[in-house]
Amino acid sequence: MKPGFLPGLSRRLARAIPFRPHRWRLAQPVVSFSFDDFPASAARHGASLLEAHGARGTFYFADALAGGTENAQPIVTPAEVAALAARGHEIGGHTHGHADVQQVSPAFLHAEITANNAAIAALAGRAPRSFAYPFGIVSLAAKHRLARHYAGLRGIQPGINRGWIDLAHLRAEELYDQSLTPLRLHTLLDDLARRGGWLIFYTHDVRNDPSAIGCSPLFMAMVLEQVRRRGLPIQTIAAVLAAMGTERA
């Protein structure tokens, strides 16, 4: 058996097998914008762009990274996290130290999310309701453990959430200058407006010279304008989960 076969199989099965199937029943389509890790530029530029449209975003926070760097990007400070939460943005779970959930032991994973939830609760006034898998990596065992703790968990498998969706692995689309083409964007938004469902975007930094996993303010502004033109509402991931009746204490 080739090295890495079993971990790879676990990742594929975890993406394919729904652990928490839920029927999408909301009549109105909805869009969510999410930011992973999250860089200071996302807090400053991404949040401001959303607020200009009367909208709020979901920011996934690994608290041990606060004030440092990740992927050569300055990460938010705790004060910036608290300010975002005070303005109505969602602060989501992302583990304490940005851990690869497939590689750590059950005890370590539990300690990671316990510390992360406590840090977010202290800054945002409430423990996170949603979670994003660091690096987009998910495994059968980690998905099983994490699904008990959050109303919804977001991955990086592309597509629109509709029909039977997996609350333990919500689909999401890259919001990257380098990969989200105009054709792909218009196809997604037209499909969403016509057939309904939930489209989640994710990115990292939002700056004029974005990384390969980030977007420029100009690009994000264009995406927001296309969403607005179609009359599609923008909500945080937690708000959509609550509207679906999936909120957990």
PDB file of C-alpha atoms in Angstrom:
ATOM      1  CA  MET A   1       0.000   0.000   0.000  1.00  0.00           C
ATOM      2  CA  LYS A   2       1.387   3.395  -0.978  1.00  0.00           C
ATOM      3  CA  PRO A   3       2.312   5.837   1.810  1.00  0.00           C
ATOM      4  CA  GLY A   4      -0.448   8.329   2.303  1.00  0.00           C
ATOM      5  CA  PHE A   5      -3.112   6.092   0.756  1.00  0.00           C
ATOM      6  CA  LEU A   6      -5.189   5.770   3.926  1.00  0.00           C
ATOM      7  CA  PRO A   7      -5.073   9.494   4.860  1.00  0.00           C
ATOM      8  CA  GLY A   8      -5.991  10.366   1.285  1.00  0.00           C
ATOM      9  CA  LEU A   9      -8.853   7.899   1.313  1.00  0.00           C
ATOM     10  CA  SER A  10     -10.069   9.315   4.624  1.00  0.00           C
ATOM     11  CA  ARG A  11     -10.087  12.842   3.176  1.00  0.00           C
ATOM     12  CA  ARG A  12     -12.008  11.746   0.082  1.00  0.00           C
ATOM     13  CA  LEU A  13     -14.571   9.798   2.080  1.00  0.00           C
ATOM     14  CA  ALA A  14     -15.007  12.633   4.570  1.00  0.00           C
ATOM     15  CA  ARG A  15     -15.832  14.992   1.699  1.00  0.00           C
ATOM     16  CA  ALA A  16     -18.212  12.501   0.087  1.00  0.00           C
ATOM     17  CA  ILE A  17     -20.105  11.074   3.074  1.00  0.00           C
ATOM     18  CA  PRO A  18     -22.583  13.475   4.709  1.00  0.00           C
ATOM     19  CA  PHE A  19     -22.289  13.325   8.491  1.00  0.00           C
ATOM     20  CA  ARG A  20     -25.049  15.855   9.163  1.00  0.00           C
ATOM     21  CA  PRO A  21     -27.395  15.889   6.176  1.00  0.00           C
ATOM     22  CA  HIS A  22     -29.905  18.723   6.178  1.00  0.00           C
ATOM     23  CA  ARG A  23     -32.490  19.669   3.588  1.00  0.00           C
ATOM     24  CA  TRP A  24     -32.119  23.203   2.224  1.00  0.00           C
ATOM     25  CA  ARG A  25     -35.586  24.766   2.543  1.00  0.00           C
ATOM     26  CA  LEU A  26     -34.984  28.527   2.582  1.00  0.00           C
ATOM     27  CA  ALA A  27     -37.000  30.170  -0.168  1.00  0.00           C
ATOM     28  CA  GLN A  28     -34.540  32.961  -0.828  1.00  0.00           C
ATOM     29  CA  PRO A  29     -31.018  32.380  -2.163  1.00  0.00           C
ATOM     30  CA  VAL A  30     -28.187  33.763  -0.048  1.00  0.00           C
ATOM     31  CA  VAL A  31     -24.466  34.561  -0.318  1.00  0.00           C
ATOM     32  CA  SER A  32     -21.864  34.473   2.457  1.00  0.00           C
ATOM     33  CA  PHE A  33     -18.314  35.848   2.423  1.00  0.00           C
ATOM     34  CA  SER A  34     -15.725  34.190   4.667  1.00  0.00           C
ATOM     35  CA  PHE A  35     -12.068  34.839   5.446  1.00  0.00           C
ATOM     36  CA  ASP A  36      -9.678  32.219   6.792  1.00  0.00           C
ATOM     37  CA  ASP A  37      -6.884  32.660   9.362  1.00  0.00           C
ATOM     38  CA  PHE A  38      -7.536  35.802   9.127  1.00  0.00           C
ATOM     39  CA  PRO A  39      -5.067  38.439   7.887  1.00  0.00           C
ATOM     40  CA  ALA A  40      -5.251  42.022   9.115  1.00  0.00           C
ATOM     41  CA  SER A  41      -6.007  43.114   5.544  1.00  0.00           C
ATOM     42  CA  ALA A  42      -9.201  41.037   5.597  1.00  0.00           C
ATOM     43  CA  ALA A  43     -10.315  42.746   8.798  1.00  0.00           C
ATOM     44  CA  ARG A  44      -9.583  46.184   7.395  1.00  0.00           C
ATOM     45  CA  HIS A  45     -10.449  46.005   3.702  1.00  0.00           C
ATOM     46  CA  GLY A  46     -12.750  42.979   3.487  1.00  0.00           C
ATOM     47  CA  ALA A  47     -14.950  44.083   6.370  1.00  0.00           C
ATOM     48  CA  SER A  48     -15.145  47.667   5.088  1.00  0.00           C
ATOM     49  CA  LEU A  49     -16.232  46.537   1.630  1.00  0.00           C
ATOM     50  CA  LEU A  50     -18.976  44.374   3.105  1.00  0.00           C
ATOM     51  CA  GLU A  51     -20.138  47.149   5.410  1.00  0.00           C
ATOM     52  CA  ALA A  52     -20.397  49.516   2.447  1.00  0.00           C
ATOM     53  CA  HIS A  53     -23.079  47.153   1.151  1.00  0.00           C
ATOM     54  CA  GLY A  54     -24.797  46.910   4.536  1.00  0.00           C
ATOM     55  CA  ALA A  55     -23.479  43.371   4.924  1.00  0.00           C
ATOM     56  CA  ARG A  56     -21.315  41.429   7.346  1.00  0.00           C
ATOM     57  CA  GLY A  57     -18.855  38.574   6.908  1.00  0.00           C
ATOM     58  CA  THR A  58     -17.575  35.479   8.676  1.00  0.00           C
ATOM     59  CA  PHE A  59     -13.956  35.602   9.847  1.00  0.00           C
ATOM     60  CA  TYR A  60     -12.329  32.326  10.889  1.00  0.00           C
ATOM     61  CA  PHE A  61      -9.862  32.971  13.687  1.00  0.00           C
ATOM     62  CA  ALA A  62      -6.980  30.798  14.913  1.00  0.00           C
ATOM     63  CA  ASP A  63      -6.199  32.733  18.084  1.00  0.00           C
ATOM     64  CA  ALA A  64      -2.577  31.554  18.502  1.00  0.00           C
ATOM     65  CA  LEU A  65      -1.765  33.347  15.232  1.00  0.00           C
ATOM     66  CA  ALA A  66      -3.075  36.717  16.476  1.00  0.00           C
ATOM     67  CA  GLY A  67      -0.568  39.529  16.042  1.00  0.00           C
ATOM     68  CA  GLY A  68       1.876  37.305  14.163  1.00  0.00           C
ATOM     69  CA  THR A  69       2.151  36.178  10.553  1.00  0.00           C
ATOM     70  CA  GLU A  70       0.825  33.267   8.502  1.00  0.00           C
ATOM     71  CA  ASN A  71       1.786  32.702   4.858  1.00  0.00           C
ATOM     72  CA  ALA A  72       3.784  35.947   5.139  1.00  0.00           C
ATOM     73  CA  GLN A  73       0.577  37.823   5.994  1.00  0.00           C
ATOM     74  CA  PRO A  74       0.179  39.921   9.174  1.00  0.00           C
ATOM     75  CA  ILE A  75      -2.644  38.433  11.207  1.00  0.00           C
ATOM     76  CA  VAL A  76      -5.244  40.431  13.144  1.00  0.00           C
ATOM     77  CA  THR A  77      -4.722  41.483  16.723  1.00  0.00           C
ATOM     78  CA  PRO A  78      -7.214  40.528  19.449  1.00  0.00           C
ATOM     79  CA  ALA A  79      -8.385  44.160  19.542  1.00  0.00           C
ATOM     80  CA  GLU A  80      -9.240  44.011  15.830  1.00  0.00           C
ATOM     81  CA  VAL A  81     -11.187  40.795  16.371  1.00  0.00           C
ATOM     82  CA  ALA A  82     -13.212  42.372  19.165  1.00  0.00           C
ATOM     83  CA  ALA A  83     -13.901  45.453  17.022  1.00  0.00           C
ATOM     84  CA  LEU A  84     -15.151  43.328  14.129  1.00  0.00           C
ATOM     85  CA  ALA A  85     -17.476  41.388  16.416  1.00  0.00           C
ATOM     86  CA  ALA A  86     -18.800  44.621  17.882  1.00  0.00           C
ATOM     87  CA  ARG A  87     -19.709  45.744  14.354  1.00  0.00           C
ATOM     88  CA  GLY A  88     -21.747  42.591  13.766  1.00  0.00           C
ATOM     89  CA  HIS A  89     -19.300  40.356  11.930  1.00  0.00           C
ATOM     90  CA  GLU A  90     -19.141  36.674  12.807  1.00  0.00           C
ATOM     91  CA  ILE A  91     -15.969  35.272  14.374  1.00  0.00           C
ATOM     92  CA  GLY A  92     -15.770  31.580  13.535  1.00  0.00           C
ATOM     93  CA  GLY A  93     -13.645  28.733  14.875  1.00  0.00           C
ATOM     94  CA  HIS A  94     -10.416  27.672  13.137  1.00  0.00           C
ATOM     95  CA  THR A  95      -8.557  25.824  15.968  1.00  0.00           C
ATOM     96  CA  HIS A  96      -6.195  27.484  18.417  1.00  0.00           C
ATOM     97  CA  GLY A  97      -2.993  27.010  16.430  1.00  0.00           C
ATOM     98  CA  HIS A  98      -4.286  26.487  12.879  1.00  0.00           C
ATOM     99  CA  ALA A  99      -3.899  22.741  13.286  1.00  0.00           C
ATOM    100  CA  ASP A 100      -4.197  20.184  10.510  1.00  0.00           C
ATOM    101  CA  VAL A 101      -7.105  18.276  12.052  1.00  0.00           C
ATOM    102  CA  GLN A 102      -6.176  15.054  10.261  1.00  0.00           C
ATOM    103  CA  GLN A 103      -2.706  14.946  11.788  1.00  0.00           C
ATOM    104  CA  VAL A 104      -3.434  15.496  15.483  1.00  0.00           C
ATOM    105  CA  SER A 105      -4.665  13.153  18.192  1.00  0.00           C
ATOM    106  CA  PRO A 106      -8.255  13.309  19.492  1.00  0.00           C
ATOM    107  CA  ALA A 107      -7.031  14.780  22.796  1.00  0.00           C
ATOM    108  CA  PHE A 108      -4.965  17.433  21.023  1.00  0.00           C
ATOM    109  CA  LEU A 109      -7.857  18.339  18.728  1.00  0.00           C
ATOM    110  CA  HIS A 110     -10.186  18.693  21.700  1.00  0.00           C
ATOM    111  CA  ALA A 111      -7.692  20.969  23.433  1.00  0.00           C
ATOM    112  CA  GLU A 112      -7.306  23.033  20.237  1.00  0.00           C
ATOM    113  CA  ILE A 113     -11.009  23.739  19.807  1.00  0.00           C
ATOM    114  CA  THR A 114     -11.579  24.237  23.534  1.00  0.00           C
ATOM    115  CA  ALA A 115      -8.892  26.922  23.680  1.00  0.00           C
ATOM    116  CA  ASN A 116     -10.065  28.494  20.414  1.00  0.00           C
ATOM    117  CA  ASN A 117     -13.711  28.607  21.491  1.00  0.00           C
ATOM    118  CA  ALA A 118     -12.775  30.211  24.815  1.00  0.00           C
ATOM    119  CA  ALA A 119     -10.592  32.845  23.131  1.00  0.00           C
ATOM    120  CA  ILE A 120     -13.342  33.746  20.666  1.00  0.00           C
ATOM    121  CA  ALA A 121     -15.970  33.886  23.398  1.00  0.00           C
ATOM    122  CA  ALA A 122     -13.791  36.307  25.363  1.00  0.00           C
ATOM    123  CA  LEU A 123     -13.319  38.604  22.358  1.00  0.00           C
ATOM    124  CA  ALA A 124     -16.674  38.296  20.600  1.00  0.00           C
ATOM    125  CA  GLY A 125     -18.979  37.686  23.556  1.00  0.00           C
ATOM    126  CA  ARG A 126     -20.013  34.252  22.310  1.00  0.00           C
ATOM    127  CA  ALA A 127     -18.357  30.974  21.358  1.00  0.00           C
ATOM    128  CA  PRO A 128     -18.185  30.333  17.614  1.00  0.00           C
ATOM    129  CA  ARG A 129     -21.207  28.841  15.883  1.00  0.00           C
ATOM    130  CA  SER A 130     -19.389  27.819  12.722  1.00  0.00           C
ATOM    131  CA  PHE A 131     -15.969  26.370  11.945  1.00  0.00           C
ATOM    132  CA  ALA A 132     -13.683  26.216   8.903  1.00  0.00           C
ATOM    133  CA  TYR A 133     -11.273  23.304   8.496  1.00  0.00           C
ATOM    134  CA  PRO A 134      -7.694  24.692   8.471  1.00  0.00           C
ATOM    135  CA  PHE A 135      -6.054  24.189   5.055  1.00  0.00           C
ATOM    136  CA  GLY A 136      -9.417  22.791   3.917  1.00  0.00           C
ATOM    137  CA  ILE A 137      -8.292  19.379   5.198  1.00  0.00           C
ATOM    138  CA  VAL A 138     -10.906  17.051   6.652  1.00  0.00           C
ATOM    139  CA  SER A 139     -10.799  13.402   7.693  1.00  0.00           C
ATOM    140  CA  LEU A 140     -13.450  10.937   8.790  1.00  0.00           C
ATOM    141  CA  ALA A 141     -12.343  10.931  12.426  1.00  0.00           C
ATOM    142  CA  ALA A 142     -11.882  14.700  12.733  1.00  0.00           C
ATOM    143  CA  LYS A 143     -15.179  15.419  10.984  1.00  0.00           C
ATOM    144  CA  HIS A 144     -16.978  13.069  13.355  1.00  0.00           C
ATOM    145  CA  ARG A 145     -15.512  14.793  16.414  1.00  0.00           C
ATOM    146  CA  LEU A 146     -15.859  18.368  15.226  1.00  0.00           C
ATOM    147  CA  ALA A 147     -19.419  18.045  13.918  1.00  0.00           C
ATOM    148  CA  ARG A 148     -20.712  17.799  17.486  1.00  0.00           C
ATOM    149  CA  HIS A 149     -19.398  21.214  18.458  1.00  0.00           C
ATOM    150  CA  TYR A 150     -20.598  23.605  15.750  1.00  0.00           C
ATOM    151  CA  ALA A 151     -23.821  24.373  13.919  1.00  0.00           C
ATOM    152  CA  GLY A 152     -21.949  24.192  10.625  1.00  0.00           C
ATOM    153  CA  LEU A 153     -18.466  23.397   9.344  1.00  0.00           C
ATOM    154  CA  ARG A 154     -17.107  24.818   6.094  1.00  0.00           C
ATOM    155  CA  GLY A 155     -14.716  23.096   3.754  1.00  0.00           C
ATOM    156  CA  ILE A 156     -13.280  24.094   0.377  1.00  0.00           C
ATOM    157  CA  GLN A 157     -15.158  21.748  -1.942  1.00  0.00           C
ATOM    158  CA  PRO A 158     -16.624  23.992  -4.647  1.00  0.00           C
ATOM    159  CA  GLY A 159     -20.281  24.356  -5.452  1.00  0.00           C
ATOM    160  CA  ILE A 160     -23.564  25.805  -4.239  1.00  0.00           C
ATOM    161  CA  ASN A 161     -25.202  24.345  -1.143  1.00  0.00           C
ATOM    162  CA  ARG A 162     -28.715  23.234  -2.083  1.00  0.00           C
ATOM    163  CA  GLY A 163     -30.943  20.187  -1.873  1.00  0.00           C
ATOM    164  CA  TRP A 164     -29.464  17.858   0.733  1.00  0.00           C
ATOM    165  CA  ILE A 165     -26.437  19.615   2.200  1.00  0.00           C
ATOM    166  CA  ASP A 166     -23.868  18.393   4.701  1.00  0.00           C
ATOM    167  CA  LEU A 167     -23.701  20.759   7.655  1.00  0.00           C
ATOM    168  CA  ALA A 168     -20.415  19.108   8.633  1.00  0.00           C
ATOM    169  CA  HIS A 169     -18.817  20.008   5.291  1.00  0.00           C
ATOM    170  CA  LEU A 170     -20.401  23.029   3.627  1.00  0.00           C
ATOM    171  CA  ARG A 171     -19.323  23.733   0.068  1.00  0.00           C
ATOM    172  CA  ALA A 172     -17.454  26.964  -0.697  1.00  0.00           C
ATOM    173  CA  GLU A 173     -15.927  28.772  -3.660  1.00  0.00           C
ATOM    174  CA  GLU A 174     -12.512  30.425  -3.861  1.00  0.00           C
ATOM    175  CA  LEU A 175     -12.573  34.221  -3.894  1.00  0.00           C
ATOM    176  CA  TYR A 176      -9.078  34.578  -5.339  1.00  0.00           C
ATOM    177  CA  ASP A 177      -7.998  36.995  -8.052  1.00  0.00           C
ATOM    178  CA  GLN A 178      -5.943  34.194  -9.612  1.00  0.00           C
ATOM    179  CA  SER A 179      -8.659  31.546  -9.871  1.00  0.00           C
ATOM    180  CA  LEU A 180     -12.193  32.980  -9.829  1.00  0.00           C
ATOM    181  CA  THR A 181     -12.766  33.861 -13.470  1.00  0.00           C
ATOM    182  CA  PRO A 182     -15.529  36.241 -14.601  1.00  0.00           C
ATOM    183  CA  LEU A 183     -17.218  33.337 -16.391  1.00  0.00           C
ATOM    184  CA  ARG A 184     -17.194  31.198 -13.255  1.00  0.00           C
ATOM    185  CA  LEU A 185     -18.485  34.097 -11.147  1.00  0.00           C
ATOM    186  CA  HIS A 186     -21.378  34.944 -13.472  1.00  0.00           C
ATOM    187  CA  THR A 187     -22.272  31.266 -13.884  1.00  0.00           C
ATOM    188  CA  LEU A 188     -22.413  30.773 -10.112  1.00  0.00           C
ATOM    189  CA  LEU A 189     -24.437  33.909  -9.388  1.00  0.00           C
ATOM    190  CA  ASP A 190     -26.887  33.364 -12.254  1.00  0.00           C
ATOM    191  CA  ASP A 191     -27.394  29.757 -11.170  1.00  0.00           C
ATOM    192  CA  LEU A 192     -27.921  30.842  -7.570  1.00  0.00           C
ATOM    193  CA  ALA A 193     -30.453  33.526  -8.552  1.00  0.00           C
ATOM    194  CA  ARG A 194     -32.339  31.099 -10.787  1.00  0.00           C
ATOM    195  CA  ARG A 195     -32.329  27.888  -8.722  1.00  0.00           C
ATOM    196  CA  GLY A 196     -31.747  29.085  -5.154  1.00  0.00           C
ATOM    197  CA  GLY A 197     -29.405  27.765  -2.502  1.00  0.00           C
ATOM    198  CA  TRP A 198     -26.461  29.083  -0.519  1.00  0.00           C
ATOM    199  CA  LEU A 199     -23.199  30.259  -2.070  1.00  0.00           C
ATOM    200  CA  ILE A 200     -20.243  30.692   0.284  1.00  0.00           C
ATOM    201  CA  PHE A 201     -17.092  32.464  -0.840  1.00  0.00           C
ATOM    202  CA  TYR A 202     -13.802  32.135   1.012  1.00  0.00           C
ATOM    203  CA  THR A 203     -10.491  33.969   0.793  1.00  0.00           C
ATOM    204  CA  HIS A 204      -7.599  35.053   3.017  1.00  0.00           C
ATOM    205  CA  ASP A 205      -5.903  38.436   2.530  1.00  0.00           C
ATOM    206  CA  VAL A 206      -7.618  41.416   0.880  1.00  0.00           C
ATOM    207  CA  ARG A 207      -4.966  43.827  -0.375  1.00  0.00           C
ATOM    208  CA  ASN A 208      -3.782  45.550  -3.527  1.00  0.00           C
ATOM    209  CA  ASP A 209      -1.083  42.937  -4.133  1.00  0.00           C
ATOM    210  CA  PRO A 210      -2.935  39.812  -3.013  1.00  0.00           C
ATOM    211  CA  SER A 211      -1.294  36.473  -2.370  1.00  0.00           C
ATOM    212  CA  ALA A 212      -2.239  33.432  -4.448  1.00  0.00           C
ATOM    213  CA  ILE A 213      -4.923  32.681  -1.853  1.00  0.00           C
ATOM    214  CA  GLY A 214      -6.238  36.217  -1.507  1.00  0.00           C
ATOM    215  CA  CYS A 215      -8.064  38.883  -3.436  1.00  0.00           C
ATOM    216  CA  SER A 216      -7.648  42.562  -4.167  1.00  0.00           C
ATOM    217  CA  PRO A 217     -10.143  45.132  -2.840  1.00  0.00           C
ATOM    218  CA  LEU A 218     -11.012  45.988  -6.440  1.00  0.00           C
ATOM    219  CA  PHE A 219     -11.818  42.361  -7.262  1.00  0.00           C
ATOM    220  CA  MET A 220     -13.886  41.886  -4.119  1.00  0.00           C
ATOM    221  CA  ALA A 221     -15.762  45.117  -4.838  1.00  0.00           C
ATOM    222  CA  MET A 222     -16.596  43.795  -8.310  1.00  0.00           C
ATOM    223  CA  VAL A 223     -17.906  40.534  -6.873  1.00  0.00           C
ATOM    224  CA  LEU A 224     -20.041  42.417  -4.345  1.00  0.00           C
ATOM    225  CA  GLU A 225     -21.434  44.605  -7.120  1.00  0.00           C
ATOM    226  CA  GLN A 226     -22.415  41.535  -9.152  1.00  0.00           C
ATOM    227  CA  VAL A 227     -24.131  40.067  -6.088  1.00  0.00           C
ATOM    228  CA  ARG A 228     -25.989  43.352  -5.517  1.00  0.00           C
ATOM    229  CA  ARG A 229     -27.088  43.617  -9.152  1.00  0.00           C
ATOM    230  CA  ARG A 230     -28.868  40.284  -8.842  1.00  0.00           C
ATOM    231  CA  GLY A 231     -30.573  41.301  -5.608  1.00  0.00           C
ATOM    232  CA  LEU A 232     -28.938  38.474  -3.669  1.00  0.00           C
ATOM    233  CA  PRO A 233     -28.822  38.981   0.113  1.00  0.00           C
ATOM    234  CA  ILE A 234     -25.523  38.634   1.976  1.00  0.00           C
ATOM    235  CA  GLN A 235     -25.520  37.037   5.429  1.00  0.00           C
ATOM    236  CA  THR A 236     -22.953  35.567   7.777  1.00  0.00           C
ATOM    237  CA  ILE A 237     -22.663  31.808   7.893  1.00  0.00           C
ATOM    238  CA  ALA A 238     -24.011  31.767  11.451  1.00  0.00           C
ATOM    239  CA  ALA A 239     -27.055  33.814  10.407  1.00  0.00           C
ATOM    240  CA  VAL A 240     -27.886  31.389   7.606  1.00  0.00           C
ATOM    241  CA  LEU A 241     -27.468  28.398   9.918  1.00  0.00           C
ATOM    242  CA  ALA A 242     -29.806  30.028  12.436  1.00  0.00           C
ATOM    243  CA  ALA A 243     -32.391  30.725   9.723  1.00  0.00           C
ATOM    244  CA  MET A 244     -32.196  27.052   8.750  1.00  0.00           C
ATOM    245  CA  GLY A 245     -32.953  26.038  12.324  1.00  0.00           C
ATOM    246  CA  THR A 246     -29.579  24.390  12.845  1.00  0.00           C
ATOM    247  CA  GLU A 247     -28.235  26.685  15.561  1.00  0.00           C
ATOM    248  CA  ARG A 248     -26.544  24.866  18.443  1.00  0.00           C
ATOM    249  CA  ALA A 249     -25.924  26.116  21.920  1.00  0.00           C
TER     250      ALA A 249
END
